[in-house]
Amino acid sequence: MHLGDGVLGGDVVDEARRIHESGARFVSVEPLVDLSGRPGSEHMIPVLSFIRELTGYGVEVDWRARLASDGPVWWVFSHLFPPSVLEGPRGDEVLAVWRARYHVGRCFFRRGPGFLQIRDRRHAGLRRLTVSDGALVSAIDSLLADRGADSMPDQAMSVFEKQHLVVRIGGGVWWAPYRLKRWALPAWEV
């Protein structure tokens, strides 16, 4: 069943929620998503954020992407629903690995009382990072709202970049982990 076409507006979080609540379980995204991180590609941040949010709801996303040899490594995006086409260096090989390794929950965050925990299985096993500093949690909220990295302290930005939780795309910054929204998980673990 076709539920309609639309143009991605300003609030990708709200748009993904609305689409999921409408009953959609498959979304096709145009145009080709440039994952190179080159200057001038910052217009891809809302598209990647939209795919991230849909992935958090468990919505299947039909999208096409292009890698560059001098851009972010492919596995940084491997927690997103795999693209249908991946152009660039070793694109077919990388896409086959992406599809084989993909599962919901590869890189997500959960909120607890006064903290946020990030679980990352994109590369080299499980990594957990717990953020309890209120200023850092607020800065992450700004990144999630695609307001940029201006409110992120330099030290935190450095830590998140080293762990590939933020990705520089053009002149902007994209927050990678999604929040699991479809499944009822506890807000924190004991």
PDB file of C-alpha atoms in Angstrom:
ATOM      1  CA  MET A   1       0.000   0.000   0.000  1.00  0.00           C
ATOM      2  CA  HIS A   2       1.371   3.413  -0.936  1.00  0.00           C
ATOM      3  CA  LEU A   3       0.848   5.987   1.816  1.00  0.00           C
ATOM      4  CA  GLY A   4       2.060   8.949  -0.207  1.00  0.00           C
ATOM      5  CA  ASP A   5       5.068  11.000  -1.174  1.00  0.00           C
ATOM      6  CA  GLY A   6       6.556  13.864   0.757  1.00  0.00           C
ATOM      7  CA  VAL A   7       9.416  16.286   1.027  1.00  0.00           C
ATOM      8  CA  LEU A   8      11.615  16.052   4.104  1.00  0.00           C
ATOM      9  CA  GLY A   9      10.889  19.054   6.285  1.00  0.00           C
ATOM     10  CA  GLY A  10      12.877  20.662   9.054  1.00  0.00           C
ATOM     11  CA  ASP A  11      12.234  18.270  11.959  1.00  0.00           C
ATOM     12  CA  VAL A  12      13.382  14.806  10.885  1.00  0.00           C
ATOM     13  CA  VAL A  13      12.706  13.314  14.319  1.00  0.00           C
ATOM     14  CA  ASP A  14       9.048  14.368  14.184  1.00  0.00           C
ATOM     15  CA  GLU A  15       8.751  13.323  10.541  1.00  0.00           C
ATOM     16  CA  ALA A  16      10.072   9.809  11.270  1.00  0.00           C
ATOM     17  CA  ARG A  17       7.696   9.490  14.236  1.00  0.00           C
ATOM     18  CA  ARG A  18       4.756  10.632  12.120  1.00  0.00           C
ATOM     19  CA  ILE A  19       5.631   8.177   9.348  1.00  0.00           C
ATOM     20  CA  HIS A  20       5.923   5.288  11.802  1.00  0.00           C
ATOM     21  CA  GLU A  21       2.640   6.198  13.481  1.00  0.00           C
ATOM     22  CA  SER A  22       0.947   6.281  10.050  1.00  0.00           C
ATOM     23  CA  GLY A  23       1.691   2.565   9.768  1.00  0.00           C
ATOM     24  CA  ALA A  24       4.497   2.797   7.223  1.00  0.00           C
ATOM     25  CA  ARG A  25       7.134   0.087   7.566  1.00  0.00           C
ATOM     26  CA  PHE A  26       9.028   0.875   4.357  1.00  0.00           C
ATOM     27  CA  VAL A  27      10.270   4.273   3.195  1.00  0.00           C
ATOM     28  CA  SER A  28      12.117   5.100  -0.002  1.00  0.00           C
ATOM     29  CA  VAL A  29      14.543   8.033   0.219  1.00  0.00           C
ATOM     30  CA  GLU A  30      15.848  10.117  -2.674  1.00  0.00           C
ATOM     31  CA  PRO A  31      18.435  11.354  -3.708  1.00  0.00           C
ATOM     32  CA  LEU A  32      21.716   9.436  -3.478  1.00  0.00           C
ATOM     33  CA  VAL A  33      23.297  10.039  -0.040  1.00  0.00           C
ATOM     34  CA  ASP A  34      26.884  11.272  -0.202  1.00  0.00           C
ATOM     35  CA  LEU A  35      28.831   9.708   2.684  1.00  0.00           C
ATOM     36  CA  SER A  36      32.160  11.255   1.645  1.00  0.00           C
ATOM     37  CA  GLY A  37      32.121  13.995   4.290  1.00  0.00           C
ATOM     38  CA  ARG A  38      33.541  16.445   1.744  1.00  0.00           C
ATOM     39  CA  PRO A  39      32.875  20.182   1.974  1.00  0.00           C
ATOM     40  CA  GLY A  40      29.497  21.006   0.513  1.00  0.00           C
ATOM     41  CA  SER A  41      27.925  17.694   1.559  1.00  0.00           C
ATOM     42  CA  GLU A  42      26.443  19.006   4.832  1.00  0.00           C
ATOM     43  CA  HIS A  43      22.982  19.000   3.194  1.00  0.00           C
ATOM     44  CA  MET A  44      23.172  15.198   3.678  1.00  0.00           C
ATOM     45  CA  ILE A  45      22.990  15.530   7.476  1.00  0.00           C
ATOM     46  CA  PRO A  46      19.163  15.794   7.642  1.00  0.00           C
ATOM     47  CA  VAL A  47      18.818  12.851   5.227  1.00  0.00           C
ATOM     48  CA  LEU A  48      21.175  10.697   7.313  1.00  0.00           C
ATOM     49  CA  SER A  49      19.353  11.805  10.460  1.00  0.00           C
ATOM     50  CA  PHE A  50      16.045  10.807   8.880  1.00  0.00           C
ATOM     51  CA  ILE A  51      17.437   7.359   8.014  1.00  0.00           C
ATOM     52  CA  ARG A  52      18.833   7.092  11.560  1.00  0.00           C
ATOM     53  CA  GLU A  53      15.431   7.934  13.065  1.00  0.00           C
ATOM     54  CA  LEU A  54      13.553   5.508  10.802  1.00  0.00           C
ATOM     55  CA  THR A  55      16.081   2.791  11.680  1.00  0.00           C
ATOM     56  CA  GLY A  56      15.359   3.479  15.362  1.00  0.00           C
ATOM     57  CA  TYR A  57      11.703   2.661  14.686  1.00  0.00           C
ATOM     58  CA  GLY A  58      12.605  -0.502  12.788  1.00  0.00           C
ATOM     59  CA  VAL A  59      11.356   0.940   9.495  1.00  0.00           C
ATOM     60  CA  GLU A  60      12.976  -0.535   6.380  1.00  0.00           C
ATOM     61  CA  VAL A  61      14.588   2.211   4.312  1.00  0.00           C
ATOM     62  CA  ASP A  62      15.344   2.037   0.600  1.00  0.00           C
ATOM     63  CA  TRP A  63      18.217   4.441   0.035  1.00  0.00           C
ATOM     64  CA  ARG A  64      21.311   4.699  -2.135  1.00  0.00           C
ATOM     65  CA  ALA A  65      24.707   5.888  -0.929  1.00  0.00           C
ATOM     66  CA  ARG A  66      28.151   6.777  -2.199  1.00  0.00           C
ATOM     67  CA  LEU A  67      31.423   6.247  -0.312  1.00  0.00           C
ATOM     68  CA  ALA A  68      34.742   7.962  -0.978  1.00  0.00           C
ATOM     69  CA  SER A  69      38.192   6.573  -0.266  1.00  0.00           C
ATOM     70  CA  ASP A  70      39.088   9.730   1.663  1.00  0.00           C
ATOM     71  CA  GLY A  71      35.818   9.918   3.615  1.00  0.00           C
ATOM     72  CA  PRO A  72      34.535   8.303   6.816  1.00  0.00           C
ATOM     73  CA  VAL A  73      34.955   4.533   6.983  1.00  0.00           C
ATOM     74  CA  TRP A  74      31.839   2.634   5.917  1.00  0.00           C
ATOM     75  CA  TRP A  75      31.234   0.871   9.235  1.00  0.00           C
ATOM     76  CA  VAL A  76      30.521   4.245  10.879  1.00  0.00           C
ATOM     77  CA  PHE A  77      27.145   4.075   9.111  1.00  0.00           C
ATOM     78  CA  SER A  78      26.648   0.290   9.439  1.00  0.00           C
ATOM     79  CA  HIS A  79      24.049   0.612  12.202  1.00  0.00           C
ATOM     80  CA  LEU A  80      21.683   2.246   9.696  1.00  0.00           C
ATOM     81  CA  PHE A  81      19.418   0.067   7.584  1.00  0.00           C
ATOM     82  CA  PRO A  82      21.710  -0.976   4.692  1.00  0.00           C
ATOM     83  CA  PRO A  83      21.370   0.970   1.452  1.00  0.00           C
ATOM     84  CA  SER A  84      20.080  -0.810  -1.651  1.00  0.00           C
ATOM     85  CA  VAL A  85      23.048   0.473  -3.675  1.00  0.00           C
ATOM     86  CA  LEU A  86      26.486   1.497  -2.444  1.00  0.00           C
ATOM     87  CA  GLU A  87      28.691   3.287  -4.936  1.00  0.00           C
ATOM     88  CA  GLY A  88      32.399   3.896  -4.434  1.00  0.00           C
ATOM     89  CA  PRO A  89      35.510   1.922  -3.566  1.00  0.00           C
ATOM     90  CA  ARG A  90      34.650  -1.769  -3.112  1.00  0.00           C
ATOM     91  CA  GLY A  91      30.970  -0.773  -2.942  1.00  0.00           C
ATOM     92  CA  ASP A  92      29.491  -4.191  -3.730  1.00  0.00           C
ATOM     93  CA  GLU A  93      31.845  -5.955  -1.320  1.00  0.00           C
ATOM     94  CA  VAL A  94      31.206  -3.463   1.485  1.00  0.00           C
ATOM     95  CA  LEU A  95      27.447  -3.622   0.920  1.00  0.00           C
ATOM     96  CA  ALA A  96      27.470  -7.422   1.168  1.00  0.00           C
ATOM     97  CA  VAL A  97      29.296  -7.218   4.521  1.00  0.00           C
ATOM     98  CA  TRP A  98      26.969  -4.427   5.727  1.00  0.00           C
ATOM     99  CA  ARG A  99      23.901  -6.520   4.925  1.00  0.00           C
ATOM    100  CA  ALA A 100      25.359  -9.643   6.540  1.00  0.00           C
ATOM    101  CA  ARG A 101      26.266  -7.838   9.786  1.00  0.00           C
ATOM    102  CA  TYR A 102      23.264  -5.535  10.069  1.00  0.00           C
ATOM    103  CA  HIS A 103      20.860  -5.941  12.970  1.00  0.00           C
ATOM    104  CA  VAL A 104      18.791  -3.557  15.028  1.00  0.00           C
ATOM    105  CA  GLY A 105      20.735  -2.249  17.994  1.00  0.00           C
ATOM    106  CA  ARG A 106      24.226  -1.967  16.486  1.00  0.00           C
ATOM    107  CA  CYS A 107      24.636   1.600  17.792  1.00  0.00           C
ATOM    108  CA  PHE A 108      21.964   3.160  19.954  1.00  0.00           C
ATOM    109  CA  PHE A 109      21.467   5.102  23.143  1.00  0.00           C
ATOM    110  CA  ARG A 110      19.096   4.885  26.067  1.00  0.00           C
ATOM    111  CA  ARG A 111      18.286   7.408  28.740  1.00  0.00           C
ATOM    112  CA  GLY A 112      18.300   6.702  32.416  1.00  0.00           C
ATOM    113  CA  PRO A 113      17.705   8.982  35.378  1.00  0.00           C
ATOM    114  CA  GLY A 114      20.370  11.654  34.929  1.00  0.00           C
ATOM    115  CA  PHE A 115      22.447   9.851  32.328  1.00  0.00           C
ATOM    116  CA  LEU A 116      22.548   8.598  28.775  1.00  0.00           C
ATOM    117  CA  GLN A 117      24.164   5.285  27.786  1.00  0.00           C
ATOM    118  CA  ILE A 118      25.475   4.584  24.291  1.00  0.00           C
ATOM    119  CA  ARG A 119      25.948   0.990  23.152  1.00  0.00           C
ATOM    120  CA  ASP A 120      28.032   0.531  20.043  1.00  0.00           C
ATOM    121  CA  ARG A 121      28.514  -2.786  18.225  1.00  0.00           C
ATOM    122  CA  ARG A 122      29.455  -1.355  14.820  1.00  0.00           C
ATOM    123  CA  HIS A 123      33.103  -2.327  15.024  1.00  0.00           C
ATOM    124  CA  ALA A 124      35.221  -4.591  17.235  1.00  0.00           C
ATOM    125  CA  GLY A 125      32.701  -5.862  19.772  1.00  0.00           C
ATOM    126  CA  LEU A 126      30.507  -4.051  22.278  1.00  0.00           C
ATOM    127  CA  ARG A 127      31.537  -0.638  23.553  1.00  0.00           C
ATOM    128  CA  ARG A 128      29.491   1.154  26.204  1.00  0.00           C
ATOM    129  CA  LEU A 129      29.774   4.801  27.072  1.00  0.00           C
ATOM    130  CA  THR A 130      27.790   6.359  29.897  1.00  0.00           C
ATOM    131  CA  VAL A 131      27.372  10.148  29.828  1.00  0.00           C
ATOM    132  CA  SER A 132      26.177  11.675  33.093  1.00  0.00           C
ATOM    133  CA  ASP A 133      27.427  15.262  32.802  1.00  0.00           C
ATOM    134  CA  GLY A 134      24.316  17.414  32.301  1.00  0.00           C
ATOM    135  CA  ALA A 135      26.093  19.782  29.897  1.00  0.00           C
ATOM    136  CA  LEU A 136      27.172  16.869  27.713  1.00  0.00           C
ATOM    137  CA  VAL A 137      23.690  15.357  27.716  1.00  0.00           C
ATOM    138  CA  SER A 138      22.333  18.780  26.627  1.00  0.00           C
ATOM    139  CA  ALA A 139      24.969  18.991  23.903  1.00  0.00           C
ATOM    140  CA  ILE A 140      23.957  15.539  22.646  1.00  0.00           C
ATOM    141  CA  ASP A 141      20.322  16.697  22.607  1.00  0.00           C
ATOM    142  CA  SER A 142      21.416  19.628  20.418  1.00  0.00           C
ATOM    143  CA  LEU A 143      23.146  17.250  18.026  1.00  0.00           C
ATOM    144  CA  LEU A 144      20.057  15.051  17.927  1.00  0.00           C
ATOM    145  CA  ALA A 145      17.996  18.091  16.983  1.00  0.00           C
ATOM    146  CA  ASP A 146      20.530  18.787  14.190  1.00  0.00           C
ATOM    147  CA  ARG A 147      21.473  22.136  15.726  1.00  0.00           C
ATOM    148  CA  GLY A 148      25.168  21.512  15.101  1.00  0.00           C
ATOM    149  CA  ALA A 149      28.184  21.067  17.304  1.00  0.00           C
ATOM    150  CA  ASP A 150      28.448  24.649  18.567  1.00  0.00           C
ATOM    151  CA  SER A 151      27.200  23.673  22.024  1.00  0.00           C
ATOM    152  CA  MET A 152      29.481  20.639  22.261  1.00  0.00           C
ATOM    153  CA  PRO A 153      32.596  21.254  24.401  1.00  0.00           C
ATOM    154  CA  ASP A 154      35.791  20.630  22.409  1.00  0.00           C
ATOM    155  CA  GLN A 155      36.944  17.858  24.738  1.00  0.00           C
ATOM    156  CA  ALA A 156      33.641  15.982  24.397  1.00  0.00           C
ATOM    157  CA  MET A 157      33.658  16.502  20.642  1.00  0.00           C
ATOM    158  CA  SER A 158      37.123  14.971  20.492  1.00  0.00           C
ATOM    159  CA  VAL A 159      36.038  11.937  22.541  1.00  0.00           C
ATOM    160  CA  PHE A 160      32.904  11.399  20.442  1.00  0.00           C
ATOM    161  CA  GLU A 161      34.829  11.801  17.186  1.00  0.00           C
ATOM    162  CA  LYS A 162      37.458   9.248  18.227  1.00  0.00           C
ATOM    163  CA  GLN A 163      34.680   6.776  18.956  1.00  0.00           C
ATOM    164  CA  HIS A 164      32.923   7.646  15.666  1.00  0.00           C
ATOM    165  CA  LEU A 165      29.748   8.698  17.516  1.00  0.00           C
ATOM    166  CA  VAL A 166      29.817  11.990  15.640  1.00  0.00           C
ATOM    167  CA  VAL A 167      30.797  12.311  12.002  1.00  0.00           C
ATOM    168  CA  ARG A 168      31.913  15.497  10.281  1.00  0.00           C
ATOM    169  CA  ILE A 169      30.034  15.892   7.023  1.00  0.00           C
ATOM    170  CA  GLY A 170      30.920  18.944   5.024  1.00  0.00           C
ATOM    171  CA  GLY A 171      30.753  21.889   7.397  1.00  0.00           C
ATOM    172  CA  GLY A 172      28.412  20.130   9.827  1.00  0.00           C
ATOM    173  CA  VAL A 173      28.376  17.353  12.391  1.00  0.00           C
ATOM    174  CA  TRP A 174      26.067  14.336  12.439  1.00  0.00           C
ATOM    175  CA  TRP A 175      25.216  12.384  15.610  1.00  0.00           C
ATOM    176  CA  ALA A 176      25.278   8.677  14.719  1.00  0.00           C
ATOM    177  CA  PRO A 177      23.557   6.621  17.477  1.00  0.00           C
ATOM    178  CA  TYR A 178      19.814   6.233  17.294  1.00  0.00           C
ATOM    179  CA  ARG A 179      17.314   5.753  20.059  1.00  0.00           C
ATOM    180  CA  LEU A 180      15.432   2.478  19.972  1.00  0.00           C
ATOM    181  CA  LYS A 181      11.838   3.604  19.741  1.00  0.00           C
ATOM    182  CA  ARG A 182       9.891   0.630  18.510  1.00  0.00           C
ATOM    183  CA  TRP A 183      10.872  -1.877  21.167  1.00  0.00           C
ATOM    184  CA  ALA A 184       9.998  -1.508  24.810  1.00  0.00           C
ATOM    185  CA  LEU A 185      13.396  -1.630  26.458  1.00  0.00           C
ATOM    186  CA  PRO A 186      14.061  -0.536  30.000  1.00  0.00           C
ATOM    187  CA  ALA A 187      15.458   2.985  30.222  1.00  0.00           C
ATOM    188  CA  TRP A 188      18.523   1.691  32.054  1.00  0.00           C
ATOM    189  CA  GLU A 189      20.084  -1.477  33.338  1.00  0.00           C
ATOM    190  CA  VAL A 190      20.799  -2.468  36.891  1.00  0.00           C
TER     191      VAL A 190
END
